[in-house]
Coordinates of C-alpha atoms in Angstrom, one line a residue:
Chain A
X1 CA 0.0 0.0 0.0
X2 CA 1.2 3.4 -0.9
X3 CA 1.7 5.9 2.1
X4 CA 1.1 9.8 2.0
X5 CA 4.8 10.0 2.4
X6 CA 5.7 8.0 -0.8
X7 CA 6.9 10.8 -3.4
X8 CA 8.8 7.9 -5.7
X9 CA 5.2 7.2 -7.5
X10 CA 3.8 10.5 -7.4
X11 CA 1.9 11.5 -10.8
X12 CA 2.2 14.5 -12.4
X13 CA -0.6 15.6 -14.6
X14 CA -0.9 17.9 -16.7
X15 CA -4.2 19.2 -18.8
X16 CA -2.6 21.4 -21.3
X17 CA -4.0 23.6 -23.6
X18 CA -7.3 24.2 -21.5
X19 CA -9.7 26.0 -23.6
X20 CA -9.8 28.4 -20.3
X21 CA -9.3 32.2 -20.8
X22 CA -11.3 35.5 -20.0
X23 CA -13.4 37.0 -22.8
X24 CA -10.7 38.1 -25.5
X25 CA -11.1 41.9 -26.6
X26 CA -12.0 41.4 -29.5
X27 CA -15.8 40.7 -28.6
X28 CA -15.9 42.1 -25.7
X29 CA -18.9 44.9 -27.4
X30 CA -20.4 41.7 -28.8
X31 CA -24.3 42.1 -27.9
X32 CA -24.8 38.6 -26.3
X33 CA -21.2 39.4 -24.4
X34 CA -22.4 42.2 -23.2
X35 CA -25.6 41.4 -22.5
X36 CA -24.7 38.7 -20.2
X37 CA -21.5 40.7 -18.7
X38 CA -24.0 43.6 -17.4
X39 CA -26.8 40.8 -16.3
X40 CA -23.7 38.9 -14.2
X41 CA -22.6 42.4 -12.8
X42 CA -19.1 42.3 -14.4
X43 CA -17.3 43.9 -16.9
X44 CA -16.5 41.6 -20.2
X45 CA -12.7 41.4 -19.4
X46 CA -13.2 39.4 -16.5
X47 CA -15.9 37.2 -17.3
X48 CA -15.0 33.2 -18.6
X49 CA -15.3 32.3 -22.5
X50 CA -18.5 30.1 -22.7
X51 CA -19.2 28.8 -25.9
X52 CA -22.7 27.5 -24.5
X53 CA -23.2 31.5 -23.7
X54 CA -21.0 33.4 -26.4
X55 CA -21.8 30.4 -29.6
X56 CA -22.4 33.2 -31.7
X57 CA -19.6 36.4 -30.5
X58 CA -16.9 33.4 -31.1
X59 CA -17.6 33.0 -34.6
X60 CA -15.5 36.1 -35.1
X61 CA -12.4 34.6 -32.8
X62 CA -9.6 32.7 -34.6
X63 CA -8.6 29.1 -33.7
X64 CA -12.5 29.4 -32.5
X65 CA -13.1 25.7 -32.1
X66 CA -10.4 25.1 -29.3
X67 CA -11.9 27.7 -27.4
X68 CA -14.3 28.9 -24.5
X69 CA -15.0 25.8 -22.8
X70 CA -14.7 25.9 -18.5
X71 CA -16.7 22.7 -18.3
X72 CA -13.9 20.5 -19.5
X73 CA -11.3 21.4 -17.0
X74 CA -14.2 21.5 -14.4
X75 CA -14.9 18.0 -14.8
X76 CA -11.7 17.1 -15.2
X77 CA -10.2 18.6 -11.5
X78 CA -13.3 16.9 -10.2
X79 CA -12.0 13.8 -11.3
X80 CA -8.4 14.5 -10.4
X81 CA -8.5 16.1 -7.1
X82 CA -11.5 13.5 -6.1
X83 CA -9.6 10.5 -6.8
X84 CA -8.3 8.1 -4.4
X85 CA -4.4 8.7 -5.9
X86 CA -4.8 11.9 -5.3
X87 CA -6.0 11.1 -1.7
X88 CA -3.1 9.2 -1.2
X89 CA -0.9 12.2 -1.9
X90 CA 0.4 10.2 -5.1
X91 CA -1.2 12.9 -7.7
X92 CA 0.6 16.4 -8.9
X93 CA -2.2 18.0 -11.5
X94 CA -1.5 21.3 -13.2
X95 CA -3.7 23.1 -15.9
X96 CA -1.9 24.8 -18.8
X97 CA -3.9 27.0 -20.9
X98 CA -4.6 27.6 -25.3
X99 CA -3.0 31.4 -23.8
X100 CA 0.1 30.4 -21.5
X101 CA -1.4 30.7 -18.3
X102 CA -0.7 27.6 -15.5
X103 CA -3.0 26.9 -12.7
X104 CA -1.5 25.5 -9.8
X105 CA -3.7 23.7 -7.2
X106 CA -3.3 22.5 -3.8
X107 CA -4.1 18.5 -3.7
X108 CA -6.4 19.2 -0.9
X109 CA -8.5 21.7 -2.3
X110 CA -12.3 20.9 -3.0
X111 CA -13.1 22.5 -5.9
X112 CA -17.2 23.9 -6.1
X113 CA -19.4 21.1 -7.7
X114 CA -21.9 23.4 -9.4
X115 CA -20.7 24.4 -12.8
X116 CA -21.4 28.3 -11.9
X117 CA -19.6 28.7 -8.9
X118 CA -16.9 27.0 -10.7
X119 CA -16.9 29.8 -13.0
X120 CA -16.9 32.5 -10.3
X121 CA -14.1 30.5 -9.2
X122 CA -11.7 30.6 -11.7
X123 CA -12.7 34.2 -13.2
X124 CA -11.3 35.1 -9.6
X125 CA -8.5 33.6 -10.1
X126 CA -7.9 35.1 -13.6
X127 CA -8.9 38.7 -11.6
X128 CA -6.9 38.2 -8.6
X129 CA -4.1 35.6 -9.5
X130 CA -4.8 33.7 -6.6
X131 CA -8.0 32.0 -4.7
X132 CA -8.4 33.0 -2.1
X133 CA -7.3 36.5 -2.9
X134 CA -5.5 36.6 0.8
X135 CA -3.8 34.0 2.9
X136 CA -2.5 30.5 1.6
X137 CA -3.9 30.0 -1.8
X138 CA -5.8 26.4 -2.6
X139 CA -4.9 28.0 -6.6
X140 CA -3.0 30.9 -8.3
X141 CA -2.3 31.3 -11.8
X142 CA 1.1 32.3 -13.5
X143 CA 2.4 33.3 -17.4
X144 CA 4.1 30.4 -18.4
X145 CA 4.3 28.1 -21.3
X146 CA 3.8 24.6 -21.3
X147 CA 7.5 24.1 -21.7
X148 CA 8.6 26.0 -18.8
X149 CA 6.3 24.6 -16.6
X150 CA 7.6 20.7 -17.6
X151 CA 11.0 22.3 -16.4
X152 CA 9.8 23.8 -13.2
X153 CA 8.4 20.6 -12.3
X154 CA 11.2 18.6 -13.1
X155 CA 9.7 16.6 -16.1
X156 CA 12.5 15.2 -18.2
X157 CA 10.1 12.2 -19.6
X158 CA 6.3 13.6 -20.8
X159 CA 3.9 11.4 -22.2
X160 CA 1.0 12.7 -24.4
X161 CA -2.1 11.4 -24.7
X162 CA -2.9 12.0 -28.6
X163 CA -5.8 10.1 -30.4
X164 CA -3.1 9.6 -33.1
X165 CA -0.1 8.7 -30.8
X166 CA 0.8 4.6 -30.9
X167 CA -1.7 2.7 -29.8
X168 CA -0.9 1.2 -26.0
X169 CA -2.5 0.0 -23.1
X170 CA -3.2 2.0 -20.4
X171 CA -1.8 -0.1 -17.8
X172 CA 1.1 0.1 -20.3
X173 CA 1.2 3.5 -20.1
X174 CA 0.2 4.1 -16.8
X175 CA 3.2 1.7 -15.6
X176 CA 5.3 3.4 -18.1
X177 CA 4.5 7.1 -16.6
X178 CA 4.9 5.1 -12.6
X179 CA 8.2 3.5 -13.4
X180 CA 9.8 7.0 -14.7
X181 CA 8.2 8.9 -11.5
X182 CA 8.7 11.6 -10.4
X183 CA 10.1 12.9 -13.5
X184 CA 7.5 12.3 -15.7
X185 CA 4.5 14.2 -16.8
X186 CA 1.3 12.7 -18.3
X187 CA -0.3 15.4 -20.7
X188 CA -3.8 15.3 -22.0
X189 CA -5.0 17.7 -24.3
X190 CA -8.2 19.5 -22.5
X191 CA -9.9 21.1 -25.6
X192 CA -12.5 20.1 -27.2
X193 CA -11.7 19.9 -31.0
X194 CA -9.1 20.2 -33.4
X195 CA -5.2 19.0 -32.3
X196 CA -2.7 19.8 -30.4
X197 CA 0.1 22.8 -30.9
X198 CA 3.6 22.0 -32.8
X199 CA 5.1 23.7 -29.6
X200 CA 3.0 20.6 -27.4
X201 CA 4.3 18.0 -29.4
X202 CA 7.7 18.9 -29.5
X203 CA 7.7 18.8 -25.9
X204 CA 6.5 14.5 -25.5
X205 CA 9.1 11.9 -25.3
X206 CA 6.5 9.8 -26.5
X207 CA 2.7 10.2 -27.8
X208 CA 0.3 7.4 -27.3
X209 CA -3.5 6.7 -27.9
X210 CA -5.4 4.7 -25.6
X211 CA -8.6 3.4 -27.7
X212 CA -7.7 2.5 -30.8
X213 CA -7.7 5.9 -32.3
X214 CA -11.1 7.1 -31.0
X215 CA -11.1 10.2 -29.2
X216 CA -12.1 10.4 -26.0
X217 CA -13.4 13.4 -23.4
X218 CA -10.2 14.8 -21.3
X219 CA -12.3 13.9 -17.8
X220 CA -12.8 9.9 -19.6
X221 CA -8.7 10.1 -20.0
X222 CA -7.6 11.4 -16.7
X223 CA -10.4 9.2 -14.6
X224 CA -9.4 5.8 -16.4
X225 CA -5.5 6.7 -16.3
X226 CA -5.8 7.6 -12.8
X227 CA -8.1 4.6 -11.9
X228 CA -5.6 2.2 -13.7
X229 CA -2.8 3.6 -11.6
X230 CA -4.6 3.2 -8.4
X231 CA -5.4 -0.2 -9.5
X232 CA -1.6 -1.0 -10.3
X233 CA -0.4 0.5 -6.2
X234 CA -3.2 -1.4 -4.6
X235 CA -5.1 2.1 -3.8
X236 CA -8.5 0.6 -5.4
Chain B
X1 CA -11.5 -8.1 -27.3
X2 CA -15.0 -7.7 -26.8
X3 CA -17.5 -6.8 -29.8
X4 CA -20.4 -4.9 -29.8
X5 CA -22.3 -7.9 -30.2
X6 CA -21.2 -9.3 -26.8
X7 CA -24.1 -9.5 -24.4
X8 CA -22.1 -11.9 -22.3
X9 CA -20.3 -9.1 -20.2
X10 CA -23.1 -6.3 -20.5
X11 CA -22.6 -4.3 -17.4
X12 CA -25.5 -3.1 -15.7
X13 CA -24.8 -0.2 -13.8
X14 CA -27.4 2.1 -11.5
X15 CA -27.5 5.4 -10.1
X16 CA -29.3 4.4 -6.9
X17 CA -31.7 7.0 -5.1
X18 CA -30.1 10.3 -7.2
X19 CA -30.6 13.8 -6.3
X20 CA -32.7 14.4 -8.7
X21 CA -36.3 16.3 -9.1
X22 CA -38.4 19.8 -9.9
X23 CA -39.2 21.5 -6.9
X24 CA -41.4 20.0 -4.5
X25 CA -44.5 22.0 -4.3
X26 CA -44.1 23.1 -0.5
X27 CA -41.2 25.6 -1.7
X28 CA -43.0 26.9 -5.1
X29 CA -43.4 30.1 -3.1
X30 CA -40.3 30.7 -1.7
X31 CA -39.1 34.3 -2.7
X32 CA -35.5 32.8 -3.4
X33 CA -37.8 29.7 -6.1
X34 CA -40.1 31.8 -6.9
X35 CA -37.4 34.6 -8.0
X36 CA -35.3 32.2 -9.8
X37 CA -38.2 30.3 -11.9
X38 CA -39.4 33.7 -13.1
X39 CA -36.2 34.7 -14.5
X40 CA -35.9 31.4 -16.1
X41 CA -39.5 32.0 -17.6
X42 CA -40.7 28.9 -16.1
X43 CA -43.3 28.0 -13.4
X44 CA -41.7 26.9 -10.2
X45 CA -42.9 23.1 -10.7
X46 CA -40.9 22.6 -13.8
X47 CA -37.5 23.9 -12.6
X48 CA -35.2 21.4 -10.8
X49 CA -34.0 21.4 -7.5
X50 CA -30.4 22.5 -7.4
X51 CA -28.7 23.1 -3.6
X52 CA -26.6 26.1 -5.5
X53 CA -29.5 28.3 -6.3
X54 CA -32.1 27.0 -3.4
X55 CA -30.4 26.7 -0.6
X56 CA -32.2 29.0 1.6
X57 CA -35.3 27.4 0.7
X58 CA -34.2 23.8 0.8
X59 CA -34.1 24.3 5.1
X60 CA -37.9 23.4 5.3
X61 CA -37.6 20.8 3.3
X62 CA -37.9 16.6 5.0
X63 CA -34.1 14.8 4.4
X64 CA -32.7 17.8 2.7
X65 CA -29.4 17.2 2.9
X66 CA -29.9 14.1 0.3
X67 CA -32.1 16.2 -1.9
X68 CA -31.1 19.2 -5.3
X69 CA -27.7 17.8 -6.5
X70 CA -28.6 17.5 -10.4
X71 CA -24.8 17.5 -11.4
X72 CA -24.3 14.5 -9.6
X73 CA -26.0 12.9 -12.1
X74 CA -24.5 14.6 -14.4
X75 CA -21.4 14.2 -14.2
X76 CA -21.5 10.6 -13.5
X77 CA -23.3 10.0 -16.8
X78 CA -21.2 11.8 -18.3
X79 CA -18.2 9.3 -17.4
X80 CA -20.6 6.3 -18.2
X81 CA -21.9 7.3 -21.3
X82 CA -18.2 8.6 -22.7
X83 CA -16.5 4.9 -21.0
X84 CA -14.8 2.8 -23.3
X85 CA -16.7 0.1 -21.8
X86 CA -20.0 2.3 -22.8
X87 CA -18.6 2.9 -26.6
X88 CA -18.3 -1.0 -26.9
X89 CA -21.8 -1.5 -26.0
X90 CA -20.9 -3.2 -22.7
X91 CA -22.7 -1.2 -20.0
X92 CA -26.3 0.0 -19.6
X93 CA -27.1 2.7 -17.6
X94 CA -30.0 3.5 -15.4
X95 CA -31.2 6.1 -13.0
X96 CA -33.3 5.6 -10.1
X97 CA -34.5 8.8 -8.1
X98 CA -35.0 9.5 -4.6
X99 CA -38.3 9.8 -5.3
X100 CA -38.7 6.4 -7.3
X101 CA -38.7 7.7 -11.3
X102 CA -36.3 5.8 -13.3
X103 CA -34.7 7.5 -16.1
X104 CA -34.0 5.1 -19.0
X105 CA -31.3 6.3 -21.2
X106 CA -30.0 4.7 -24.9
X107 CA -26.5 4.3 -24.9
X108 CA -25.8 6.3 -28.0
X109 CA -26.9 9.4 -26.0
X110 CA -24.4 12.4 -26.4
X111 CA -25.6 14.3 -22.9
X112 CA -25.1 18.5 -23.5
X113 CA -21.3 19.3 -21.9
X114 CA -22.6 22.2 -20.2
X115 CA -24.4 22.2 -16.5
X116 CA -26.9 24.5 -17.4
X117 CA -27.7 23.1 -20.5
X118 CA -28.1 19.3 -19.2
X119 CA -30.4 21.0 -16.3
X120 CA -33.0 22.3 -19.3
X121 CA -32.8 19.0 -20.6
X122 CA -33.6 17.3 -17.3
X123 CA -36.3 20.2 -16.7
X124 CA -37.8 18.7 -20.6
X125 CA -37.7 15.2 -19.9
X126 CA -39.5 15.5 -16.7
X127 CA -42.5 17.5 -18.2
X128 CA -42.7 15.6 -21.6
X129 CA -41.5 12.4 -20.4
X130 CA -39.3 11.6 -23.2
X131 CA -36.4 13.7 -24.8
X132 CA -36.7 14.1 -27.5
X133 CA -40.8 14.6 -27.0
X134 CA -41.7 13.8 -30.6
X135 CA -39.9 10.3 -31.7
X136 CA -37.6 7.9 -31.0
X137 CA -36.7 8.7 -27.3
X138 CA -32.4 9.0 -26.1
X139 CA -34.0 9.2 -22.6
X140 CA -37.4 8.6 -21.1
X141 CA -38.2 8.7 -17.3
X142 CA -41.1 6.6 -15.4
X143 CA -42.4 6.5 -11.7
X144 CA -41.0 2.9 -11.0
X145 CA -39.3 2.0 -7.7
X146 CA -35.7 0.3 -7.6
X147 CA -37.1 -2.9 -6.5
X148 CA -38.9 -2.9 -9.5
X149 CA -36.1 -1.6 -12.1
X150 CA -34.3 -4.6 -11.2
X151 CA -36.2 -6.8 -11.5
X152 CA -37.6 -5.6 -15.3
X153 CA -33.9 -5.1 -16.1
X154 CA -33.2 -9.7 -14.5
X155 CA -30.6 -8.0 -12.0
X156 CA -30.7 -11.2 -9.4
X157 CA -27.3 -10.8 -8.3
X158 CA -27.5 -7.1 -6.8
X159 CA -23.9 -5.3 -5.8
X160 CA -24.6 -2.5 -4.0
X161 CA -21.1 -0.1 -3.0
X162 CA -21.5 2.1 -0.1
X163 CA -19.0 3.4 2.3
X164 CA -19.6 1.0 5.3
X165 CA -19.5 -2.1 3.5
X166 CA -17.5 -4.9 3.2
X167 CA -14.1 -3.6 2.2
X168 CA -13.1 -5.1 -1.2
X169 CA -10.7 -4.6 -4.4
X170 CA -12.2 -2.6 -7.3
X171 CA -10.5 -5.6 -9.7
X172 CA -12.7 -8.2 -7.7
X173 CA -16.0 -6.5 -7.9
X174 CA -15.9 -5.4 -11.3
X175 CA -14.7 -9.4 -11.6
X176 CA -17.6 -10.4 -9.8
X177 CA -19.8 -8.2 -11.7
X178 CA -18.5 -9.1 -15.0
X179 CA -18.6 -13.4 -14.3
X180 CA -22.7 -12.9 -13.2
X181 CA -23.3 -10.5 -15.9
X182 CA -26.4 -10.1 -17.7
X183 CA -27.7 -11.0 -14.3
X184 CA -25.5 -8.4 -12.4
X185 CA -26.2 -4.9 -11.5
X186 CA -24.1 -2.7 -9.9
X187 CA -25.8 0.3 -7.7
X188 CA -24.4 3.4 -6.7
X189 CA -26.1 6.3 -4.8
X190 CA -26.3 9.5 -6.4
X191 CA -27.2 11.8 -3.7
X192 CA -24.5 13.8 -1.7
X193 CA -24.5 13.0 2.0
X194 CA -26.7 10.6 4.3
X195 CA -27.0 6.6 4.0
X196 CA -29.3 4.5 1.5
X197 CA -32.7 3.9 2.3
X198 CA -33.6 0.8 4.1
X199 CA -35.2 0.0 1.3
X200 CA -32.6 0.2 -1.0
X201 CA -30.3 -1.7 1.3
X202 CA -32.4 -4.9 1.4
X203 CA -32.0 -5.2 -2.2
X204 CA -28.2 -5.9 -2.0
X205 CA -27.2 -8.8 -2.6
X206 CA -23.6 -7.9 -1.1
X207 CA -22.4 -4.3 -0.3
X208 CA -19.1 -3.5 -1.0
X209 CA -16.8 -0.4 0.3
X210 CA -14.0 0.1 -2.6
X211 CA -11.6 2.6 -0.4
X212 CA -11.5 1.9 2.9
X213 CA -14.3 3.2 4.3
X214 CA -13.7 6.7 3.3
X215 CA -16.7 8.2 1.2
X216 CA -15.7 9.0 -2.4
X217 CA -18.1 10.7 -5.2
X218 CA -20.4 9.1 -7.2
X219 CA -18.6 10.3 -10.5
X220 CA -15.6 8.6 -9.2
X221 CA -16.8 5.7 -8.0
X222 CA -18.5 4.9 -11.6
X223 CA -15.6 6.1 -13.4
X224 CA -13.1 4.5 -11.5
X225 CA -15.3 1.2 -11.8
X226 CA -15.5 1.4 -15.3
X227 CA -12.4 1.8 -16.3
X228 CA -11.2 -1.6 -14.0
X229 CA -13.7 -3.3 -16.2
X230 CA -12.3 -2.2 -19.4
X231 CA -9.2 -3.0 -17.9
X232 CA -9.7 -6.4 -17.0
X233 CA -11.4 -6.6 -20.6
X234 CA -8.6 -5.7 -22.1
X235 CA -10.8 -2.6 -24.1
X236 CA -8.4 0.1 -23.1

């Protein structure tokens, strides 16, 4: 059994290019942007991209199809930071965003369940660069690109997770990413169409697909990788 | 590998007693429902429960600390429907309410991303019964108790996982699962805090506790199951 003092199999996890940003400038006189700034009581600039709110303002915004969706790194830190590896202590998870922002979090923090405070949450963070604004932050937010980050946390051997990679087995992978601990970093993509960055690929020793091919959502990635690895140290 | 036409292994998995319903009439006139269903242009009896919004008026209400958690459901059927084990036609997925509708759901079912969105959707399939209301239905929802659920759906061999019971791997239950399978169904509770009904309880044919005795969510525990089982059938 794995201990909360056990730092040799600790994961690191990283959802990169989260479709996660404030309203961009460009539409921020958009009517329905507007409209649904003044009715939240906030100016544009510091309300999240929604695609299920702003559908129409993005048509205008390039690279339009990676963007404005909260509810996939939502669901995906619910998974994460719920999950018994990450109970254990035995989980790292950062959030890199399509803009070059990283999220930090705190293992113990319990993120809101309701997709709106969620929200609030993290336009917050983007306002204040760190929740909560005073004292110890549970998450704060930095400029920085995915490749700095994989220095700053020490990750010399990164894994992708790329419906095109080489097809493997999870377990394969997941023992893969456990054996190279803590120097690896597992990175899934968590946007919602279209593929990853030059810049991201340059940066994987190696790029796998788990199913054949298929895509699959981020949160269905990170729950199964995470579930297979707590399966493999006798957490589950 | 399993096949799509492989009936053998077919998981049966339920959401047990979910948080799930519109609002109970003794609230419809709370300032705080009554405010909210307005701006929503709905009457209060066709708007759904949610703790997040109702808070204030959820204190009168009988076991209310079980009650208005729609994303529970949510989320979790998000992580079934998107499963591997889902995509290969291995799992069905049911929904049984605290106050005994089930909610039947076909498996090709692609549930909106967003919170708000899924809650409309909800709000529809309660009114009309079926979504969509005109045709072939993706979900349909019926006053039906568990008891009964199981037995239309031949689930004789009942595993129920709950906190307090019999502390066992996740490999071994989804094992167990998978060797009585059609006849298995596994049930989870879909509400937020408090213990099963006595009810419900009676219907186990064994209760299992995956992690120690320590609670975990209900979008964990199904995602975490699932992916074991795809495991073990060598479909990821």
């Amino acid at each position: 059994m794995a201990t909360k003092q056990d730092t040799k199999h600790r994961l690191k996890l990283v959802l990169a290019e989260a479709a996660l940003e404030t309203v961009p400038r460009e539409i921020w006189g958009h009517p329905a942007v507007y409209k649904h700034a003044r009715r939240r009581g906030k100016p544009s600039a510091s309300i999240l991209l929604d695609r299920s709110i702003h559908h129409q303002a993005m048509k205008r915004l390039p690279n339009a199809e990676k963007r404005g969706r909260p509810d996939i790194v939502h669901i995906a830190l619910l998974e994460a930071l719920g999950s018994p590896l990450n109970r254990e202590g035995l989980l790292e998870v950062y959030v890199h965003t399509l803009n070059d922002y990283v999220i930090f979090i705190d293992p113990s923090t319990r993120l809101p369940r309701n997709y709106n405070r969620f929200v609030g949450l993290i336009e917050q963070l983007f306002d204040e660069g760190q929740v909560p604004p005073e004292g110890k932050p549970l998450l704060w937010i930095r400029p920085m690109t995915l490749e700095r980050l994989l220095q700053e946390i020490g990750a010399t051997h990164v894994i992708l997770l790329a419906e095109d990679g080489e097809h493997r087995r999870l377990r394969d992978i997941a023992g893969e990413a456990l054996q190279h601990a803590p120097a690896t970093a597992v990175v899934v993509g968590a946007f919602p169409h279209g593929d990853f960055n030059e810049e991201t690929r340059r940066l994987a020793t190696r790029v796998y697909s788990i199913y054949r091919g298929e895509p699959l959502e981020t949160w269905t990635v990170v729950s199964h990788l995470l579930a297979v690895a707590a399966d493999m140290l006798n957490i589950i």
